[in-house]
XYZ file of C-alpha atoms in Angstrom:
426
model
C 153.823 -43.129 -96.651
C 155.726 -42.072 -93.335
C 155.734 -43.278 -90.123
C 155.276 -41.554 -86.703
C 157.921 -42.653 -83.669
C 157.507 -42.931 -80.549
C 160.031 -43.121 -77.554
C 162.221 -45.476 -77.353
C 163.343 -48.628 -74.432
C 166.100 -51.110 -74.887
C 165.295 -53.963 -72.176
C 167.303 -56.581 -71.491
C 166.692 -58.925 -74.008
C 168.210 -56.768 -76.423
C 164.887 -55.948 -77.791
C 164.242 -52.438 -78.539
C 160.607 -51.832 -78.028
C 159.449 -48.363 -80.160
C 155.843 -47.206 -80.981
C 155.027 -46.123 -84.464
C 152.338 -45.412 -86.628
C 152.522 -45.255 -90.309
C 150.734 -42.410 -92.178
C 148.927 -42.372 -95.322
C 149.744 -40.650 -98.685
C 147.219 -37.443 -98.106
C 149.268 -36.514 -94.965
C 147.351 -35.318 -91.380
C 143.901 -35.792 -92.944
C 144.322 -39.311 -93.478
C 146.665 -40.618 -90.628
C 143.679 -39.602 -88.467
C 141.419 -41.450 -90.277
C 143.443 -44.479 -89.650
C 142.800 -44.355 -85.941
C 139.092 -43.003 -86.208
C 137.663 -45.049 -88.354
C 133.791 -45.969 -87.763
C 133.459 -44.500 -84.587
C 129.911 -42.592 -85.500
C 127.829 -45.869 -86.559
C 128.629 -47.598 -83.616
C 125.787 -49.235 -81.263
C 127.120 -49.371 -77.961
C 125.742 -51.442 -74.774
C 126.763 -48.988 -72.055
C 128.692 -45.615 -72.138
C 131.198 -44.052 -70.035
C 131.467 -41.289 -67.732
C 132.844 -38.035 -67.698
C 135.544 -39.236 -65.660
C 139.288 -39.603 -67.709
C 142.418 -41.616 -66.696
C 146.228 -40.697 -67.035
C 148.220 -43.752 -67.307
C 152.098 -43.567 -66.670
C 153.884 -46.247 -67.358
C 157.588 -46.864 -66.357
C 158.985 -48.882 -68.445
C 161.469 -51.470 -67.840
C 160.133 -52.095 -64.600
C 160.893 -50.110 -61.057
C 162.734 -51.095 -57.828
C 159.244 -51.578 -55.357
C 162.034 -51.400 -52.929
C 163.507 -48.249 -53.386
C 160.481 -46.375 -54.329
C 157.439 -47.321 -51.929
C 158.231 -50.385 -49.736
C 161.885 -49.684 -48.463
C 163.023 -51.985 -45.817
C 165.178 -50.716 -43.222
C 166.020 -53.211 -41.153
C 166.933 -56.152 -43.436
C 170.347 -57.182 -44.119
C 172.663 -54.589 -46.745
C 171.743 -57.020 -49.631
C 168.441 -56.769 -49.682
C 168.012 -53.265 -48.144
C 170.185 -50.990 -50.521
C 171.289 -47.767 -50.252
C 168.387 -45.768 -49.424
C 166.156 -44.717 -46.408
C 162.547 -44.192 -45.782
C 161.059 -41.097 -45.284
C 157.730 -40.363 -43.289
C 154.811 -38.794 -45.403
C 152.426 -36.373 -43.940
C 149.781 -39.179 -43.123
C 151.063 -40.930 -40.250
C 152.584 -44.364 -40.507
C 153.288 -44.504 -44.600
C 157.026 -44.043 -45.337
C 157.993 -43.930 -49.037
C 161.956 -43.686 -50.446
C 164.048 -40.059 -49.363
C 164.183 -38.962 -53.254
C 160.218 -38.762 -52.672
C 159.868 -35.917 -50.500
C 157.612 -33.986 -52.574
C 154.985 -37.017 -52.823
C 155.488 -37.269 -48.892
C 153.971 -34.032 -48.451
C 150.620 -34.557 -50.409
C 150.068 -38.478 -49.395
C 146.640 -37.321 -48.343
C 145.902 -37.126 -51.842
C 148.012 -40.483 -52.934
C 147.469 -44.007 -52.415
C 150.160 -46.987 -53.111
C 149.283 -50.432 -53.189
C 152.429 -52.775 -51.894
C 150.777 -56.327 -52.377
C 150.570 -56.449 -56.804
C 152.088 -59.349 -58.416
C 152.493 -59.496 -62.197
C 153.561 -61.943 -65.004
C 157.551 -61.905 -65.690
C 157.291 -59.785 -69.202
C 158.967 -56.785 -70.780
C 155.521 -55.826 -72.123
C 152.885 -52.748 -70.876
C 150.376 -55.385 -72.449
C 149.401 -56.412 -68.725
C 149.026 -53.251 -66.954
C 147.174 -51.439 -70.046
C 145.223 -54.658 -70.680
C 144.974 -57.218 -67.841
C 146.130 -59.528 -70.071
C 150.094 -60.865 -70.582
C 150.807 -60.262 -74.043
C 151.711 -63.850 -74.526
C 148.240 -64.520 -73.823
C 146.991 -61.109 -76.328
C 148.630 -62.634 -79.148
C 145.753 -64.936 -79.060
C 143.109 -63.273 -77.407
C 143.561 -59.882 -78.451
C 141.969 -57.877 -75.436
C 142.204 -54.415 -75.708
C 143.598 -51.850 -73.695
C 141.837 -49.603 -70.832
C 142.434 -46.611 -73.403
C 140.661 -48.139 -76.225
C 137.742 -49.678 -73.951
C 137.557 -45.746 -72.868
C 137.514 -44.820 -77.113
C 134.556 -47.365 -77.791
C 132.333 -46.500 -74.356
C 133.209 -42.561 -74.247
C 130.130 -40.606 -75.836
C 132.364 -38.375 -77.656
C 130.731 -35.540 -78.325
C 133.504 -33.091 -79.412
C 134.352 -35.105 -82.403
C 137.720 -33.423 -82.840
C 139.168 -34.494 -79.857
C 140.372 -38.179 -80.119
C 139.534 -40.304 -76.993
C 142.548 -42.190 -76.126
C 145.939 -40.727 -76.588
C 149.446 -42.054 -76.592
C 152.356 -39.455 -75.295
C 154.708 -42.188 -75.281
C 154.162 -43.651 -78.972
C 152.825 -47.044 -79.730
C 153.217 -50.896 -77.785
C 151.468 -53.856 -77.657
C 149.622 -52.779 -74.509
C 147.826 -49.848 -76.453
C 146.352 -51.896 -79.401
C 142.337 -52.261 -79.441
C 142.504 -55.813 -80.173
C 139.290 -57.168 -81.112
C 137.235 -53.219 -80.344
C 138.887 -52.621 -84.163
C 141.742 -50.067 -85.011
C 139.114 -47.143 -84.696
C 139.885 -47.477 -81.215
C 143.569 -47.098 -81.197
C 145.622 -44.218 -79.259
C 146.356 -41.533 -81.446
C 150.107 -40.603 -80.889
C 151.102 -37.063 -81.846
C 154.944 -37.778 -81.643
C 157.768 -36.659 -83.922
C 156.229 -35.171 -86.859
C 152.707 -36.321 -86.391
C 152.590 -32.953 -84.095
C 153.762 -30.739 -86.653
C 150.904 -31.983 -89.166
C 148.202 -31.166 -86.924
C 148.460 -27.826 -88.452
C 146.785 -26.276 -91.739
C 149.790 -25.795 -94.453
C 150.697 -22.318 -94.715
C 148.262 -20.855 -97.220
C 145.690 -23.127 -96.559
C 143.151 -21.957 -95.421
C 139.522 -24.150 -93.900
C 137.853 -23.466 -97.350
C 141.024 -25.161 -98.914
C 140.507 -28.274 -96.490
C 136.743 -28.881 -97.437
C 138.010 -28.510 -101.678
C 140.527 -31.551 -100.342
C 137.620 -33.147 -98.751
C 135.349 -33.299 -101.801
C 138.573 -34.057 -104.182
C 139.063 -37.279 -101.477
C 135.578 -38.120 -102.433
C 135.805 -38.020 -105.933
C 139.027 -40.070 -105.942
C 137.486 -42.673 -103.546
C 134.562 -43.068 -105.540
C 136.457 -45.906 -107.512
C 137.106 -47.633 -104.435
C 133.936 -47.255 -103.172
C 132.654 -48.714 -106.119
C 134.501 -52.192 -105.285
C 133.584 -52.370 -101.640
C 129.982 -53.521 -101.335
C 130.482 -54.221 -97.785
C 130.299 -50.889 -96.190
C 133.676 -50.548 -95.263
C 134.474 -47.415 -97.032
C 131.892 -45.840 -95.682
C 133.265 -46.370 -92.405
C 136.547 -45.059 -93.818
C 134.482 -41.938 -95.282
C 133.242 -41.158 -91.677
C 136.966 -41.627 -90.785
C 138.300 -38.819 -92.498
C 135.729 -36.625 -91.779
C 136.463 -36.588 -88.581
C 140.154 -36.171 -88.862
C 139.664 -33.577 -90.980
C 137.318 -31.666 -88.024
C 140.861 -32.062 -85.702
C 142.918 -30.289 -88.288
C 140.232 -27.788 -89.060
C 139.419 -27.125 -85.429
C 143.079 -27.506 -83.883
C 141.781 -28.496 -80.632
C 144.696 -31.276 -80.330
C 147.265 -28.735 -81.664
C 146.087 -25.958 -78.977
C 146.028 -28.893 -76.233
C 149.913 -29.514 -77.096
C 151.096 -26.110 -77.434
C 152.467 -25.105 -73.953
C 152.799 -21.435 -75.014
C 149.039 -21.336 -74.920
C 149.320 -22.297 -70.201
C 149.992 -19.675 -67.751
C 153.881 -19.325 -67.671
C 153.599 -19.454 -63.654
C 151.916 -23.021 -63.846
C 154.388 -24.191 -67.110
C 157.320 -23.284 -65.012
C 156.619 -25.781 -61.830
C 156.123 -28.144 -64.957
C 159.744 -27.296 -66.363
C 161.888 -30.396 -67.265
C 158.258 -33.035 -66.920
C 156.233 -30.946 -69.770
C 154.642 -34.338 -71.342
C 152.702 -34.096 -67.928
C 151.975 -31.004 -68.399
C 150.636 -32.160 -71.946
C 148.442 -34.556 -70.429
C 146.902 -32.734 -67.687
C 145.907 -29.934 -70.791
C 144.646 -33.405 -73.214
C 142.096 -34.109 -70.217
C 141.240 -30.554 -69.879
C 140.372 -30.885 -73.833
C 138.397 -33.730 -73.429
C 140.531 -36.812 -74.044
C 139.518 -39.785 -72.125
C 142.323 -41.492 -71.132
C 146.052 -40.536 -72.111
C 149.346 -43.044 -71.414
C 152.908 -41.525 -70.899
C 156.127 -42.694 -69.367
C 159.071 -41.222 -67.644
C 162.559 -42.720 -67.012
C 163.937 -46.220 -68.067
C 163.581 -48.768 -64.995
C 165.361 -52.099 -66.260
C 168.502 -51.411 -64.184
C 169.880 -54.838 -63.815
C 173.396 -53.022 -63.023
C 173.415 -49.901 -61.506
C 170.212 -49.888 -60.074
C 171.248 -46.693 -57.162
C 173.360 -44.494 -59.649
C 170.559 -44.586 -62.251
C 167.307 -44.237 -59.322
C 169.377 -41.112 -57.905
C 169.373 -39.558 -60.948
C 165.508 -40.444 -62.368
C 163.613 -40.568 -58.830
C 163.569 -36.385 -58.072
C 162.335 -36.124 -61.635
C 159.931 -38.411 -60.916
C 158.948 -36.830 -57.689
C 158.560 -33.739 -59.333
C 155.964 -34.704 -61.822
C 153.991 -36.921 -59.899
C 153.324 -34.183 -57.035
C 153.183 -31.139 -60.120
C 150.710 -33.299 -61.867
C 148.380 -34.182 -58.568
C 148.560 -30.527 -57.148
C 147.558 -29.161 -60.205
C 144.820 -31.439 -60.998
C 143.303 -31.067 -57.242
C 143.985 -26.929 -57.866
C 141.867 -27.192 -60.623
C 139.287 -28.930 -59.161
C 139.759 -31.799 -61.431
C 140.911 -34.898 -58.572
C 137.957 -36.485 -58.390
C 137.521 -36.944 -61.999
C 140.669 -38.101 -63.444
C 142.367 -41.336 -62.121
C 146.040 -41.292 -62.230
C 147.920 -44.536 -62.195
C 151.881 -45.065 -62.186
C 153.672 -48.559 -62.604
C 155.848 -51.064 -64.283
C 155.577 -54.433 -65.830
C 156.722 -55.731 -62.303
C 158.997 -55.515 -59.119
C 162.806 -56.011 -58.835
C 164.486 -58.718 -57.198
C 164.985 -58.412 -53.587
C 168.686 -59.652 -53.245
C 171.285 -56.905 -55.010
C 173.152 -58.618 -57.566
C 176.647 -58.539 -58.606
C 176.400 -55.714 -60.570
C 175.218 -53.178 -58.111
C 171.541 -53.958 -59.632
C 168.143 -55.977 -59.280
C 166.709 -57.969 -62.034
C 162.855 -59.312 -62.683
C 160.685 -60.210 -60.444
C 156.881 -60.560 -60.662
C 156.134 -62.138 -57.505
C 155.449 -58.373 -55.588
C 155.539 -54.773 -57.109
C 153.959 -51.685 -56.026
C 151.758 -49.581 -58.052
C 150.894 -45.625 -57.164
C 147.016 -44.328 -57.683
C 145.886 -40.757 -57.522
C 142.089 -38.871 -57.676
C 139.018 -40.777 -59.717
C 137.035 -40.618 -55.871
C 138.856 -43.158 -54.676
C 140.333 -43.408 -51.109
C 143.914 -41.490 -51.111
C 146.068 -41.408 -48.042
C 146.710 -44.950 -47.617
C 148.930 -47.963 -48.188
C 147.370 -51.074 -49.634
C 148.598 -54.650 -48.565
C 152.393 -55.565 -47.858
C 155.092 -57.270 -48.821
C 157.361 -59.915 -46.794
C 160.061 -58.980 -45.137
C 162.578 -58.555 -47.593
C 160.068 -57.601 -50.395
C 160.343 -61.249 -52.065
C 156.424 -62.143 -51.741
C 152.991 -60.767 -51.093
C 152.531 -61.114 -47.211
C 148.434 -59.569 -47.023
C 145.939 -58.155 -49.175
C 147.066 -60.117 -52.374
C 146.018 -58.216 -55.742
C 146.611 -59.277 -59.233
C 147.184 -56.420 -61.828
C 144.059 -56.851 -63.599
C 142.299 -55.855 -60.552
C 143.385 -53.198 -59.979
C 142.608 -51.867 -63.395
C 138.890 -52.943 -62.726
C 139.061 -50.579 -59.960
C 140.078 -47.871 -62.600
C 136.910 -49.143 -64.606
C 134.278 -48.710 -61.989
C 136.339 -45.023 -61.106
C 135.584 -44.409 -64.827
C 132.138 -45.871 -64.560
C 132.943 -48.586 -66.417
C 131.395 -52.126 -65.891
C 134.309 -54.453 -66.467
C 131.888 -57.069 -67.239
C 131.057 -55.373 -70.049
C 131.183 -57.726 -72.840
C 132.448 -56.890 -76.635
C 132.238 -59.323 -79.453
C 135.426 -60.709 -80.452
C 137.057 -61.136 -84.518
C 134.481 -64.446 -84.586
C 131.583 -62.618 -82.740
C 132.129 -64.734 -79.222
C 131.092 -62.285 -76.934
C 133.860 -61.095 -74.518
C 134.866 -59.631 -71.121
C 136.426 -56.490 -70.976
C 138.037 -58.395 -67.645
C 137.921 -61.986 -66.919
C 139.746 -60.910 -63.293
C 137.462 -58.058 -62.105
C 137.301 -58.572 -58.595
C 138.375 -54.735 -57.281
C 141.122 -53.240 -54.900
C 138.637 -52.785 -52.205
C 140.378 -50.262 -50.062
C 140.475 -48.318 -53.126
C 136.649 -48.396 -53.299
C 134.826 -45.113 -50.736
């Protein structure tokens, strides 16, 4: 057995939050079989569209204040240290290391009037659910309601991918572990590969060796389970066979003019070429956001980068004709506090944050609610998180009434708080 890492955050509670995923014994084949399991048998109530979602997540949680609802004219303890900037639609102004976003607002939206739960967790935003509250109800995450609705018919491309490793916020919950992201960190990459010398004819003796030495097993399971498993593997052996996941990583395979604007943010590059492949919704993060000291010195250094990916990543998608079909969405677990503390930094706060949407046909070129004065509260146009991922359900023509049964067979909501972001909505 080995385990596949993903990135890692320290937050401040000491608590070092790192996805993995542990592999079994037969390598590739069967570490893919672990996240595929029993997709083919399954009946399903209503499907999804064609449309796909990128989901990037910045952990830790970001400033709302210096990022997309500066406010200029409060005192220097609130305000900080940066200005606004105007954007090409008139009347939005987002931070000065944004300039790049500023000129393509007509294809962005932000939405200034969020509040969240107080939690070092992705559960909410990837969920709708805290994941105080998941450790009970076990809801699963947008990605995995995309994995059990998709109609996947190129079966070696998995639906729901993780760039950014595994968290709480990415398990399926109650949809099973067939519908977990498939993370193709750290070594995981380098086994989506054939071993040199072997060749496809190879993989299918492995295949029918597998069988043979599962027969035992199969023999003591009566319930249909390895079955499930045996439909499993064949599928992960199709990915290594086929290599579409391998050929969707390797950025030697995109023009060099377009992998150069994506120098220093390739994981975005990575998930723009995922989508292209057929994945239905892929997470990723950038940057580390818990800045309870420092809060300027570290946002001058991961804002540009920031900048740059967001705008590469929209541009690109709307150059490829591709904006009206994949929903981006960037955020954090919540806000930061208003007041600057001692320490030159801004700690929780859940009471307001901002969140940035791109594409999926929604209405771009706008800002969504506000904040008070000094950023402490939502002054119009309240939204909860889980709202506004049922807005990124309908986008993906997803019902978020949709109900799955549970571990006891209690039917459930893929939302229980599905009212929409209705500017959002065309």
């Amino acid at each position: 057995m080995f385990t596949i890492w993903g990135s890692r955050h320290q937050f401040c509670d000491r608590v070092t939050r790192r996805g993995f995923l542990t592999i079994g014994a037969f390598g590739a084949g069967l570490s893919l079989a672990n996240i595929l399991r029993a997709r083919s048998d399954e009946a399903h109530s209503a499907r999804a569209g064609n449309k796909s979602a990128i989901m990037i997540y910045l952990a830790g949680g970001p400033s709302h204040l210096d990022t997309y609802d500066l406010k200029p004219n409060v005192p220097a303890e609130f305000r900080g240290e940066f200005t606004p900037i105007r954007t090409n639609i008139v009347g939005v102004d987002i931070c000065e290391f944004f300039p790049l976003q500023a000129r393509i607002w007509d294809k962005l939206a932000v939405i200034r009037s969020l509040s969240a739960a107080d939690e070092h967790s992705d559960s909410e935003v990837m969920t709708g659910y805290t994941e105080a509250v998941n450790r009970q109800g076990h809801h699963p995450s947008l990605g995995s309601v995309v994995s059990k609705l998709r109609d996947q018919a190129q079966s070696d491309i998995p639906p729901f991918v993780s760039l950014r490793g595994l968290s709480p916020g990415l398990e399926p919950g109650f949809l099973g572990i067939s519908h977990r992201a498939f993370a193709p960190s750290g070594p995981g990459y380098q086994n989506l590969r054939l071993a040199e010398g072997v060749t496809p004819s190879r993989v299918e003796d492995r295949k029918d060796l597998l069988s043979r030495f599962d027969s035992v097993r199969r023999d003591l399971d009566m319930s249909g389970t390895m079955d499930g498993m045996d439909r499993f593997q064949a599928k992960a052996f199709e990915m290594i066979a086929s290599g579409a996941v391998r050929r969707a990583l390797d950025l030697n395979r995109e023009d060099p003019r377009v992998r150069d604007r994506y120098e220093g943010i390739e994981q975005f590059l990575s998930a723009r070429r995922l989508i292209e492949a057929g994945v239905g919704c892929v997470t990723l993060s950038i940057g580390s956001w818990d800045t309870h000291s420092s809060n300027f010195k570290v946002l001058r250094r991961q804002l540009p980068k920031v900048d740059k990916a967001v705008s590469t990543l929209i541009q690109d998608l709307h150059d490829r004709g591709l904006d009206r079909d994949v929903i981006t969405v960037m955020w954090g677990e919540f806000g930061r506090t208003p007041r600057i503390n001692a320490e030159s930094g801004r700690d929780h706060w859940g009471p307001v944050m901002s969140a940035l949407v791109a594409g999926g046909g929604l209405k771009m070129g706008q800002v969504i609610g506000s904040s008070s004065d000094r950023g402490e509260f939502v002054k119009d146009r309240p939204y909860r998180v889980a709202q506004l991922l049922a807005t990124i359900y309908r986008a993906l023509g997803i019902d978020p009434a949709s109900t799955f049964p549970n571990e006891s067979g209690r039917p459930m909501y893929v939302l229980d708080d599905r009212e929409p972001v209705l500017e959002l909505l065309c």
